[in-house]
Structures are given as C-alpha cells and as structure tokens.
PDB file of C-alpha atoms in Angstrom:
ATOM      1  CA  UNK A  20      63.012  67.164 -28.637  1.00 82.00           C
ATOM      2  CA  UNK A  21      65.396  67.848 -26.133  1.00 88.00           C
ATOM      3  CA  UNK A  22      69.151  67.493 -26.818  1.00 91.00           C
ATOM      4  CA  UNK A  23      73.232  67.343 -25.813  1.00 92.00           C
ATOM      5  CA  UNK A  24      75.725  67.797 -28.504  1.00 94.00           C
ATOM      6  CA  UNK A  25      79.659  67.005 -27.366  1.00 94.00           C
ATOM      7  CA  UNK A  26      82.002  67.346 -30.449  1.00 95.00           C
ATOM      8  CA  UNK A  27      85.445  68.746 -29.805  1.00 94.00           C
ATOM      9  CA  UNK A  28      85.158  70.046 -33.499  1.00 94.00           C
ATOM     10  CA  UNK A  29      83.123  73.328 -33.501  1.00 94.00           C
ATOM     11  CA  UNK A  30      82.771  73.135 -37.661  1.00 94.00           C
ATOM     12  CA  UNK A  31      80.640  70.026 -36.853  1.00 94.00           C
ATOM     13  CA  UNK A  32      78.995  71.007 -33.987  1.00 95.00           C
ATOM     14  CA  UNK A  33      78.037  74.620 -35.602  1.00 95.00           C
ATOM     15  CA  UNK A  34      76.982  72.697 -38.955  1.00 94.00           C
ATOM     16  CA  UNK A  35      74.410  70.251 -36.989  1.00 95.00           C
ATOM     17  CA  UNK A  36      72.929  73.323 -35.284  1.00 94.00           C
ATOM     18  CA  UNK A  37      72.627  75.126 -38.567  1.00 93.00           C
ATOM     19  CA  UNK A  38      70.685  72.191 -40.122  1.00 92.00           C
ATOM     20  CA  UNK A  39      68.895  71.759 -37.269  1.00 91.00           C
ATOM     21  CA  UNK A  40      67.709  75.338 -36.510  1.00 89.00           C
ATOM     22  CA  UNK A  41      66.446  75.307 -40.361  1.00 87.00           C
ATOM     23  CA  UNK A  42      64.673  72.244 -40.567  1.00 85.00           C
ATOM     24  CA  UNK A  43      63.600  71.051 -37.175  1.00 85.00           C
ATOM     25  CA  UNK A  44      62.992  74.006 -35.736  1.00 85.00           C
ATOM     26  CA  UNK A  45      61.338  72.152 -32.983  1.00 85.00           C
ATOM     27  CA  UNK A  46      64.312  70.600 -31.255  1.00 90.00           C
ATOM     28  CA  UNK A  47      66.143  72.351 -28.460  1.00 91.00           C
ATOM     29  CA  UNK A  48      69.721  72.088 -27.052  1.00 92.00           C
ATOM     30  CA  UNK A  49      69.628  72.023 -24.095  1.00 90.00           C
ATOM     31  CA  UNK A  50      73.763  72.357 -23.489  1.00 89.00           C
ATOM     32  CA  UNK A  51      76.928  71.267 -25.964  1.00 92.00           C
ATOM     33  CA  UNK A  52      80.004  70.687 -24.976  1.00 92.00           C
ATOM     34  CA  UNK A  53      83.699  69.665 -25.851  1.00 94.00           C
ATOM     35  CA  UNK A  54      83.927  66.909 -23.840  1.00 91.00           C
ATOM     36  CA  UNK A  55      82.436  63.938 -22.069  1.00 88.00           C
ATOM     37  CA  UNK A  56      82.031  65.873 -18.806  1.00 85.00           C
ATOM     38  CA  UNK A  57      79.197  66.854 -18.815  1.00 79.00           C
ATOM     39  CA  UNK A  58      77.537  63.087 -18.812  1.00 81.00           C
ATOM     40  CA  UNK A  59      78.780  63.174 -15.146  1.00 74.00           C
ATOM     41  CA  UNK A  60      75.745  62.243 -13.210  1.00 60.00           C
ATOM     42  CA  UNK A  61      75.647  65.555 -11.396  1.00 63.00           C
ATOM     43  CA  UNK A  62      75.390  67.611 -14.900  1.00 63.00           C
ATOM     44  CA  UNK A  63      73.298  65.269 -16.717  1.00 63.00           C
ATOM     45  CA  UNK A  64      69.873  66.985 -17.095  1.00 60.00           C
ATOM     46  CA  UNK A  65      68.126  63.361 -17.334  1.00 62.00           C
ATOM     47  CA  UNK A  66      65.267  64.571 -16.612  1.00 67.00           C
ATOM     48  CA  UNK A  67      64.788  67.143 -19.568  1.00 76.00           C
ATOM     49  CA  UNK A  68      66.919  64.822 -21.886  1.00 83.00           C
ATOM     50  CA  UNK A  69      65.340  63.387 -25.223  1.00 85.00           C
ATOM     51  CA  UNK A  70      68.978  62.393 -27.253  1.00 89.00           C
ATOM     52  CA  UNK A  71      72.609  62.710 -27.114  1.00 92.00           C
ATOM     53  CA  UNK A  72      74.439  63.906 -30.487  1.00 94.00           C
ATOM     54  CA  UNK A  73      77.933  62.814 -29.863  1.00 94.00           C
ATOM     55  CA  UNK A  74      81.390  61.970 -30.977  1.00 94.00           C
ATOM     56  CA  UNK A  75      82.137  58.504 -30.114  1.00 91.00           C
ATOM     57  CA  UNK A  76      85.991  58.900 -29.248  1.00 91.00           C
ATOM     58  CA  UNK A  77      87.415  61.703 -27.653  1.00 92.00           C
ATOM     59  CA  UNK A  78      91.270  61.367 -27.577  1.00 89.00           C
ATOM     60  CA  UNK A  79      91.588  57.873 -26.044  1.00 87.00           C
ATOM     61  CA  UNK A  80      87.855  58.355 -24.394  1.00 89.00           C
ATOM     62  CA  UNK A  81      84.935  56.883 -25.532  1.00 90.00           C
ATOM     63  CA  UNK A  82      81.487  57.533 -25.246  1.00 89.00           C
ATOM     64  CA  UNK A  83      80.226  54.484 -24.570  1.00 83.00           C
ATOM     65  CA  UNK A  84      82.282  54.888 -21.187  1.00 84.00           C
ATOM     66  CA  UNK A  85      80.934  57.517 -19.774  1.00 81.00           C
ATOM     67  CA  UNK A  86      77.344  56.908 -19.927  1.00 78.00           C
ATOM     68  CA  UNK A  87      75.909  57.027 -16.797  1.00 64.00           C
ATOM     69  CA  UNK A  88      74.579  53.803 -15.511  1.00 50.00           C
ATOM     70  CA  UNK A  89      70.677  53.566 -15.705  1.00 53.00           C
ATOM     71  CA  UNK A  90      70.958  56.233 -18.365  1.00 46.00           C
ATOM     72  CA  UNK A  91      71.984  54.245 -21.364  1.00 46.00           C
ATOM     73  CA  UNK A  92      67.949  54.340 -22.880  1.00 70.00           C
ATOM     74  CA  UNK A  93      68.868  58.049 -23.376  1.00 80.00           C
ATOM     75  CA  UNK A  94      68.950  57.524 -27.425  1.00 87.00           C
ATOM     76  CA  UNK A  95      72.292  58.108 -28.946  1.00 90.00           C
ATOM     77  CA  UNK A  96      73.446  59.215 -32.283  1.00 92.00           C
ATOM     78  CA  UNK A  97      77.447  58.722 -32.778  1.00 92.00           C
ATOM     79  CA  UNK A  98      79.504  60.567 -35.071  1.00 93.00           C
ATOM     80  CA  UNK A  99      83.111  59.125 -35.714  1.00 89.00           C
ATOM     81  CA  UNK A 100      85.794  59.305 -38.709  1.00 86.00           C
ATOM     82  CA  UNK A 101      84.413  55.512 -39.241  1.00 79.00           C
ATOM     83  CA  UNK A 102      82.956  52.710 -38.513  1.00 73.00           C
ATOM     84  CA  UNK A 103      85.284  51.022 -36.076  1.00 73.00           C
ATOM     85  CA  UNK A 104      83.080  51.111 -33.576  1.00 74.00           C
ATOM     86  CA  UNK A 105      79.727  50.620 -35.337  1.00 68.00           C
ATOM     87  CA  UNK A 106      79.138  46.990 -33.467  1.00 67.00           C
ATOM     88  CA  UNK A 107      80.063  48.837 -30.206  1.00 69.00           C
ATOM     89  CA  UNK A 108      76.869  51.051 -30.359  1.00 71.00           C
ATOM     90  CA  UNK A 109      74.603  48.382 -31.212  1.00 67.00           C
ATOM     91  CA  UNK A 110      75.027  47.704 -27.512  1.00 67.00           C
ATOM     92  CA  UNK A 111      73.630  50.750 -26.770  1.00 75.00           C
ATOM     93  CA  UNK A 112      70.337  52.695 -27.638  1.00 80.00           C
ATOM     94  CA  UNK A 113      71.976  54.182 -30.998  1.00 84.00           C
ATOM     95  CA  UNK A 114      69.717  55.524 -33.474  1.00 84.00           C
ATOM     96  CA  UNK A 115      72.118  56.655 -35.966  1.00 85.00           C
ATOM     97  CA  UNK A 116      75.733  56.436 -37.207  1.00 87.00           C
ATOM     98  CA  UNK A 117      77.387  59.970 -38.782  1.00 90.00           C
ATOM     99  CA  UNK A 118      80.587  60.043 -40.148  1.00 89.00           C
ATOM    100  CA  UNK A 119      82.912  62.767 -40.873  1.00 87.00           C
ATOM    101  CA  UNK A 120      83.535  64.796 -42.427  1.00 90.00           C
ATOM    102  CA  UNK A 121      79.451  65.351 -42.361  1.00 91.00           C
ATOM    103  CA  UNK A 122      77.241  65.680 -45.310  1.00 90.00           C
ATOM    104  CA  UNK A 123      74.264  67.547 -45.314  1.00 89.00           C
ATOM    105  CA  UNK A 124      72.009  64.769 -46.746  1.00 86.00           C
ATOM    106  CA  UNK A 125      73.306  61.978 -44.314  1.00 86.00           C
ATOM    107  CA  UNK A 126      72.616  64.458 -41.336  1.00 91.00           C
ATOM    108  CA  UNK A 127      69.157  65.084 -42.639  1.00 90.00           C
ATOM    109  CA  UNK A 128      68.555  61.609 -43.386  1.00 85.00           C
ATOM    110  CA  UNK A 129      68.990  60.687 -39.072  1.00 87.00           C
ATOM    111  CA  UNK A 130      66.989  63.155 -37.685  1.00 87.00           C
ATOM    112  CA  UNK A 131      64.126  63.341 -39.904  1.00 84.00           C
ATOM    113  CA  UNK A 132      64.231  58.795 -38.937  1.00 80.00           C
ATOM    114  CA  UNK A 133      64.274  59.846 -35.233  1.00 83.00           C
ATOM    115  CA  UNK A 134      61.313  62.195 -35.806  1.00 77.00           C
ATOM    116  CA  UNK A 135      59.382  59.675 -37.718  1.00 71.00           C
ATOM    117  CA  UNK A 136      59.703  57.294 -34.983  1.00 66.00           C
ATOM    118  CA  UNK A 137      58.949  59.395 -32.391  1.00 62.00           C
ATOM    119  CA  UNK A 138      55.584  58.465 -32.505  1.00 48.00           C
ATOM    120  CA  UNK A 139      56.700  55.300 -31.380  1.00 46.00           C
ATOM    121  CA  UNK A 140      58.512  56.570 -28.150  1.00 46.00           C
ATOM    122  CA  UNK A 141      61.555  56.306 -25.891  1.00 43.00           C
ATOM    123  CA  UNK A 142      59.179  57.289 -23.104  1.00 44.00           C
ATOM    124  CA  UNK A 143      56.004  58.771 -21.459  1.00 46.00           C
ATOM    125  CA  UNK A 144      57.977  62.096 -21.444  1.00 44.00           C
ATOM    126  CA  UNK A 145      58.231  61.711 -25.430  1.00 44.00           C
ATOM    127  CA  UNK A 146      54.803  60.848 -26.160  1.00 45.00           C
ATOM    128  CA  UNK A 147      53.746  64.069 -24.321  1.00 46.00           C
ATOM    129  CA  UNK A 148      56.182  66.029 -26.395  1.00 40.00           C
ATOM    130  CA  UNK A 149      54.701  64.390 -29.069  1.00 43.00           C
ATOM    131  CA  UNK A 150      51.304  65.190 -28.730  1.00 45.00           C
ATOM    132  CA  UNK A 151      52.201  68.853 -28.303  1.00 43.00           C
ATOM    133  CA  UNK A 152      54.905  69.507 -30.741  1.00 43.00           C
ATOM    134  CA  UNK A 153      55.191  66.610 -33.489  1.00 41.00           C
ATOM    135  CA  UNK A 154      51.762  67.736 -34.858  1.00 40.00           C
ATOM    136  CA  UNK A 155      52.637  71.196 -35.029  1.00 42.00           C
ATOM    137  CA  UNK A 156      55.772  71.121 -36.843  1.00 42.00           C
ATOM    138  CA  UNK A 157      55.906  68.259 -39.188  1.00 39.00           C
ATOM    139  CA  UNK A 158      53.497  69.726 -41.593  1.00 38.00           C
ATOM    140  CA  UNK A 159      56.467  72.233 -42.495  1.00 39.00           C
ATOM    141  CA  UNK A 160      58.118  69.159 -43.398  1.00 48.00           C
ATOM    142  CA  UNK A 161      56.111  67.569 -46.145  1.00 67.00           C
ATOM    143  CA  UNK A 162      57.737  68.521 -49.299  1.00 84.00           C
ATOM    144  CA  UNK A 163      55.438  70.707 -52.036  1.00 89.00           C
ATOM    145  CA  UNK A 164      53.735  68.839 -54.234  1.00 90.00           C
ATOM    146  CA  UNK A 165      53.148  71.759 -56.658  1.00 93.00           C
ATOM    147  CA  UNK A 166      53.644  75.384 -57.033  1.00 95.00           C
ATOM    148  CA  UNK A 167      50.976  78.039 -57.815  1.00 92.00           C
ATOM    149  CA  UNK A 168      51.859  81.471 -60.057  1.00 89.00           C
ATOM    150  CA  UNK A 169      50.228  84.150 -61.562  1.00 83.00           C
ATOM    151  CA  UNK A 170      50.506  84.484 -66.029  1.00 86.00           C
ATOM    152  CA  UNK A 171      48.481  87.906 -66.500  1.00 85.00           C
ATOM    153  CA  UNK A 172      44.909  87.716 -64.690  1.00 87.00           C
ATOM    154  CA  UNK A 173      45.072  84.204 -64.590  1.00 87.00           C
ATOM    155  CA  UNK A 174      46.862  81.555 -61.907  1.00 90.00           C
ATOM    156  CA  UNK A 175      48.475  78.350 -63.136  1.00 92.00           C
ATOM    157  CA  UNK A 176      49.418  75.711 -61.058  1.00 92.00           C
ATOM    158  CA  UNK A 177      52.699  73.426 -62.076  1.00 94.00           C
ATOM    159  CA  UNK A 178      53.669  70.397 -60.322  1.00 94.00           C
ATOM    160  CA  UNK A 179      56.718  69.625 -59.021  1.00 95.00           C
ATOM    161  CA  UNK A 180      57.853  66.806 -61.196  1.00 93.00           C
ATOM    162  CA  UNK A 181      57.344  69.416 -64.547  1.00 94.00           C
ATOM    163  CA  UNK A 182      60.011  71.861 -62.628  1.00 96.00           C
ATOM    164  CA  UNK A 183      63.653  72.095 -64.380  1.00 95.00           C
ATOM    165  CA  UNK A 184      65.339  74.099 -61.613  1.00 96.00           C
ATOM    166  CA  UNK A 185      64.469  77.355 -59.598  1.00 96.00           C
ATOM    167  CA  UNK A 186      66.608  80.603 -59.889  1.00 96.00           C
ATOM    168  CA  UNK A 187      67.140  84.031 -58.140  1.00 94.00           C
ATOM    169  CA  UNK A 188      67.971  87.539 -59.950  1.00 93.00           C
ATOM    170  CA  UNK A 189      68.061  90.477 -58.503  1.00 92.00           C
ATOM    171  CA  UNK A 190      66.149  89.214 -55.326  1.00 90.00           C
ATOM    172  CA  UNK A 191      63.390  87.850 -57.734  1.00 93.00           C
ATOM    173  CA  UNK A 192      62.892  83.815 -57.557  1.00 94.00           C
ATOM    174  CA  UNK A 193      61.883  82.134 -60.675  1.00 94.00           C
ATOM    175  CA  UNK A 194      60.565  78.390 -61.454  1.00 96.00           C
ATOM    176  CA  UNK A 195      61.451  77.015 -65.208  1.00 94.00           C
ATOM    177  CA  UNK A 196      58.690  74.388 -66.430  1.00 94.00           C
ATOM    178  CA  UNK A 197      60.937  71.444 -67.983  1.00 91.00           C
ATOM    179  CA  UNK A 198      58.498  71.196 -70.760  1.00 86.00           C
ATOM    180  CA  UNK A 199      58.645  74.345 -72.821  1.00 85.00           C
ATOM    181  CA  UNK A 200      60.737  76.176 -70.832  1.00 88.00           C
ATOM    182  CA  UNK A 201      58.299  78.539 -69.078  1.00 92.00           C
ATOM    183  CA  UNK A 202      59.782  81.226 -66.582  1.00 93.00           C
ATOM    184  CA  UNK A 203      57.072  81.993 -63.787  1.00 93.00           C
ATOM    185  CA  UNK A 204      57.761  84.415 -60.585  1.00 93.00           C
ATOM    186  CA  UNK A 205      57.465  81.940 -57.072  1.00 92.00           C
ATOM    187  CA  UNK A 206      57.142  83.575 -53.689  1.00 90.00           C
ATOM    188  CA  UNK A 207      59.852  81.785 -51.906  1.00 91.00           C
ATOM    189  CA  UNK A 208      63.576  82.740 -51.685  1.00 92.00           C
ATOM    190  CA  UNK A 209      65.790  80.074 -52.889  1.00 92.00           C
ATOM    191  CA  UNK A 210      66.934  78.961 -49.199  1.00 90.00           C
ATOM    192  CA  UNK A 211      63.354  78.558 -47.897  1.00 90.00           C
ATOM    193  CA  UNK A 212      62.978  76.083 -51.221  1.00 92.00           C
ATOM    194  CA  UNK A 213      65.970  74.628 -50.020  1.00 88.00           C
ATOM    195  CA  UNK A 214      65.420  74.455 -45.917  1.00 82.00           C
ATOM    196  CA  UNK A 215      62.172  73.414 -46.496  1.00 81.00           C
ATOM    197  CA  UNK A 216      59.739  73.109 -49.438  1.00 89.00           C
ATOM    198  CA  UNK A 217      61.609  70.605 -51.923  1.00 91.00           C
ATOM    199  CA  UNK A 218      62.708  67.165 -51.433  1.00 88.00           C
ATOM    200  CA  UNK A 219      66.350  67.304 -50.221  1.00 87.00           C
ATOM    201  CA  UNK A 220      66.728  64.223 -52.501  1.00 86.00           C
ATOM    202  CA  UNK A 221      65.450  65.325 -56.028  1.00 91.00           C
ATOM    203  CA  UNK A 222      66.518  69.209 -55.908  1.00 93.00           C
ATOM    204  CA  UNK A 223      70.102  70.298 -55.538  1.00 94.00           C
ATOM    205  CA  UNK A 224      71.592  73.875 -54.860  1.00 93.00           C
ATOM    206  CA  UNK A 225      74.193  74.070 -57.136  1.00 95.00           C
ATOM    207  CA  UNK A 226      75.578  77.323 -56.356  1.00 94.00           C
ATOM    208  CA  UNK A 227      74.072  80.822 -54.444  1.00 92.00           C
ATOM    209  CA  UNK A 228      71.623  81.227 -57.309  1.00 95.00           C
ATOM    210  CA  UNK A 229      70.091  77.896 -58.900  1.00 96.00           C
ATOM    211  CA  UNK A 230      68.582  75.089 -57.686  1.00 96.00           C
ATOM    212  CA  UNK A 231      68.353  71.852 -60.155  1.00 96.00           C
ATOM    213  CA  UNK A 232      65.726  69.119 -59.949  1.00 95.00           C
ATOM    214  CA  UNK A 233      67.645  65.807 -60.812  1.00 92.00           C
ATOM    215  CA  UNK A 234      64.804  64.308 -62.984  1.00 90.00           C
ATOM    216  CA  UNK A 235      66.024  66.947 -65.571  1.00 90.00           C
ATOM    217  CA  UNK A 236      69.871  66.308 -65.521  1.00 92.00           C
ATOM    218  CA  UNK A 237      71.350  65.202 -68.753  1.00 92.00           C
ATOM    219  CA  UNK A 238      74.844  66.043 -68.704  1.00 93.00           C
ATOM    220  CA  UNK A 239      77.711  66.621 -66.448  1.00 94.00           C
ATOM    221  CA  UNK A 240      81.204  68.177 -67.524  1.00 94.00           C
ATOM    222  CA  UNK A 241      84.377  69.082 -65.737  1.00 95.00           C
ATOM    223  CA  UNK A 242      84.091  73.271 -65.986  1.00 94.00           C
ATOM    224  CA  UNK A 243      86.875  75.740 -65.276  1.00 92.00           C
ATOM    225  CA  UNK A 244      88.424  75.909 -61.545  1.00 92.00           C
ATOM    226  CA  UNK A 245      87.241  72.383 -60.330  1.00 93.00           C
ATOM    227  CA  UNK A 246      83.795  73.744 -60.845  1.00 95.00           C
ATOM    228  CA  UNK A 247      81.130  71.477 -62.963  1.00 96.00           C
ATOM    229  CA  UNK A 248      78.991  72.044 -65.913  1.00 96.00           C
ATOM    230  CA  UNK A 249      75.277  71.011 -65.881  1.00 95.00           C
ATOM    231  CA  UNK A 250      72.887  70.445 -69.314  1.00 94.00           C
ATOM    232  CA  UNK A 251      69.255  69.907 -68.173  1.00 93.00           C
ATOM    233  CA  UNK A 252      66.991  68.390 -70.574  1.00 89.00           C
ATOM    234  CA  UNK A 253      65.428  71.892 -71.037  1.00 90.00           C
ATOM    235  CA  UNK A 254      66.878  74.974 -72.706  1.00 86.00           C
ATOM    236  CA  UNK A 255      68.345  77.361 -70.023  1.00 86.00           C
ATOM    237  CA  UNK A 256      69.144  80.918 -70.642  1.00 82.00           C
ATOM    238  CA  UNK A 257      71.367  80.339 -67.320  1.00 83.00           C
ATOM    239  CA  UNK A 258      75.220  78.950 -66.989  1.00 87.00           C
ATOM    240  CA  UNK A 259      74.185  75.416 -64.318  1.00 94.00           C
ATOM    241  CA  UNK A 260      77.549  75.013 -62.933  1.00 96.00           C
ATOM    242  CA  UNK A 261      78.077  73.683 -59.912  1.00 95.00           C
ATOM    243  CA  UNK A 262      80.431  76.053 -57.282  1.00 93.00           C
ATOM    244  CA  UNK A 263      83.668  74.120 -56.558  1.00 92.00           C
ATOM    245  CA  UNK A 264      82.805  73.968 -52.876  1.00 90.00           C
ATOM    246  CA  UNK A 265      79.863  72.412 -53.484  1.00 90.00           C
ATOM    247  CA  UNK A 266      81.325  69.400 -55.819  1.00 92.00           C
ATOM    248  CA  UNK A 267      82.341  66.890 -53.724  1.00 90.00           C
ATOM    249  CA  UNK A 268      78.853  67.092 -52.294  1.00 89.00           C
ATOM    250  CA  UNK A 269      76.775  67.502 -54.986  1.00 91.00           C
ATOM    251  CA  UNK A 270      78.731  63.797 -56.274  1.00 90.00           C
ATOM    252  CA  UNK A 271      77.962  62.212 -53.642  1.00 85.00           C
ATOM    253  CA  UNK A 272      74.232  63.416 -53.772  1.00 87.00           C
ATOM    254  CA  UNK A 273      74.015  61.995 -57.050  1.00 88.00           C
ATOM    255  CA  UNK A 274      75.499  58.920 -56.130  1.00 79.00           C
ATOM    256  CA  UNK A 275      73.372  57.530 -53.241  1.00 67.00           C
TER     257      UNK A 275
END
C-alpha cells in the first residue's frame, strides 16, 4: 500500500507513521508534505499511488479542491478538528474520517478497514499488491489466541481470555492467569504484545510496565497526580495505575 500524508501538524503526521511502521509494516510513504502542493498534477505520483492520508482544511484550503481531476478514485482518508465537512467527503472516494486530536484506537480502527477491504480493490494495480503482500503480512495481524510457557520440565498453555494483565521487571515479561493468580515468564516484550499480539480492544497499556486485559477490570479510582487506580478481579502483587498521560485515552478506550 502505497501512500501521501499532508498534515501541517508534524505531532500528527509523526504519530500516524509511528502506528503505521508498527502495525502495518507493509505500507509505504511514498512522500508527506505540509501542504496541498504536492497534489499538483506534475508531483502527483498517480501512478504508484494507493491512498491519500490528509487534512481536509488547510488555512482557508481544502482538500477536496485540489484533487486533481480524473484522480478523485485515489481513496482518501480525511482528518479534521470535526465533522463539518463529513457530507463533503461522501462526494469523494473517502474511506475514513479522523479527528483530532488523534487516538490511537480510532487510527487503528481505519487502516486495519482499508486493509480488510483491500481484497475487494480500488484497482488492477491493488489486486496485484494484494496477491503479493496482503498474504504475507496479515498473518502478523491476527491477535494470539493463547500463550505457551514453561512450569519446571513441563509446558502449559493459557488462553487469552484466562490472562489478568502482562508485566515487565527488570527486562523480564510476565503473564498473570486471572484465575489463581499464576505468574508465568512470556517471550515477548511488552510493546511487541502491544504492536502486535493482543487485541487493541480488550488489552490496555496502562503505563511503561503493565498491560491490563479489560475482562478483568473491577474497579477504577481517581489516584494521586491525575493518575488512576485499577482493581482487577485477581490479586496483584503490582500498583495498576494508569500514567496521567495516558488517562484521557485509556477513558475513552473504555468507553467505545
């Protein structure tokens, strides 16, 4: 998947190339820029191009505007401060709607839609990519269904939905079982559990060292410094509180 990204704002344009450089590994940018410029017929690489990632407005500019004419299959997805001109795109071939500031889950939530239909094209150009790359790299993309440790001589295996949260000490990550509260060693560091092995939708990094599965929450209270305080339904020999940058988003992952 070839793409353009045009945001003024380098925060969002550096946070949509973090998320995508984790979890679609597969896509390539092809050029970003500040501005609508480089839509001018005489930049536009239309022949490489798979999707524009775009603010909607610029100043008193909008993108719908400069699209170049013949060009406006080129799939879009708009990000604006809201939804004023959420009608305006429906005019156009817009396959998502982001609004800032950006969340991590709603950002997620586009691009793994646009790689799921994929398969049913924009072109002959995207069924080839398709065929070559889709196959490849979406099996990195369907979530664990269990993980498998080692008690003594023996393995055990322990399925997602019996996990209470993940945690890292001293470089070491650990899995808690909800049930009895059974600590077992897991070869994955807590961001590739994050970027890519657990549902972005049932597990939550709290702060730089836990990561909570929501089927487990019981309890949230305000904590010191705008910070929150988490009881899980199973004993934990670990303070759960959520950092206070991460509280705002960690609400509104809980309330979706």
């Amino acid at each position: 998947m070839n793409f353009l990204l045009i945001d003024p704002d380098s925060e969002n344009r550096n946070f949509i190339k973090s998320i995508l450089s984790m979890r679609f590994p597969e896509w390539n940018l092809l050029q970003e820029s500040t501005d609508f410029d480089l839509l001018q017929k005489d930049c536009l690489p239309t022949s490489e191009l798979d999707l524009i990632i775009s603010q909607a407005r610029i100043g008193e500019r909008l993108l719908f505007d400069h699209l170049p004419l013949g060009n406006k299959q080129i799939p879009i997805v708009l990000i604006h401060e809201d939804e004023s001109l959420a009608i305006q795109s429906h005019s156009h071939f817009c396959l998502g709607y982001l609004l800032s500031p950006l969340s991590e889950k709603s950002v997620i939530q586009i691009f793994q839609k646009i790689r799921m239909i994929q398969n049913y094209s924009f072109s002959e150009k995207s069924k080839n990519w398709m065929n070559r790359s889709f196959l490849k790299h979406s099996i990195s993309e369907v979530y664990k269904k269990r993980f498998l440790a080692k008690v003594g001589n023996k393995y055990v295996y322990i399925p997602v939905e019996s996990i209470a949260y993940f945690y890292s000490d001293q470089g070491i990550t650990y899995l808690v079982e909800a049930r009895y509260s059974s600590k077992y060693i897991v070869e994955y560091s807590l961001l590739e559990l994050e970027s890519k092995l657990l549902d972005p939708f049932k597990f939550y990094r709290i702060n730089r060292s836990i990561i909570v599965h929501l089927d487990g929450l019981v309890e949230i209270k305000p904590y010191l410094n705008g910070r929150l305080s988490l009881t899980l339904s199973v004993k934990s020999e670990e303070a759960l509180v959520v950092a206070r940058e991460r509280v705002p988003e960690f609400k509104s992952w809980l309330d979706q």
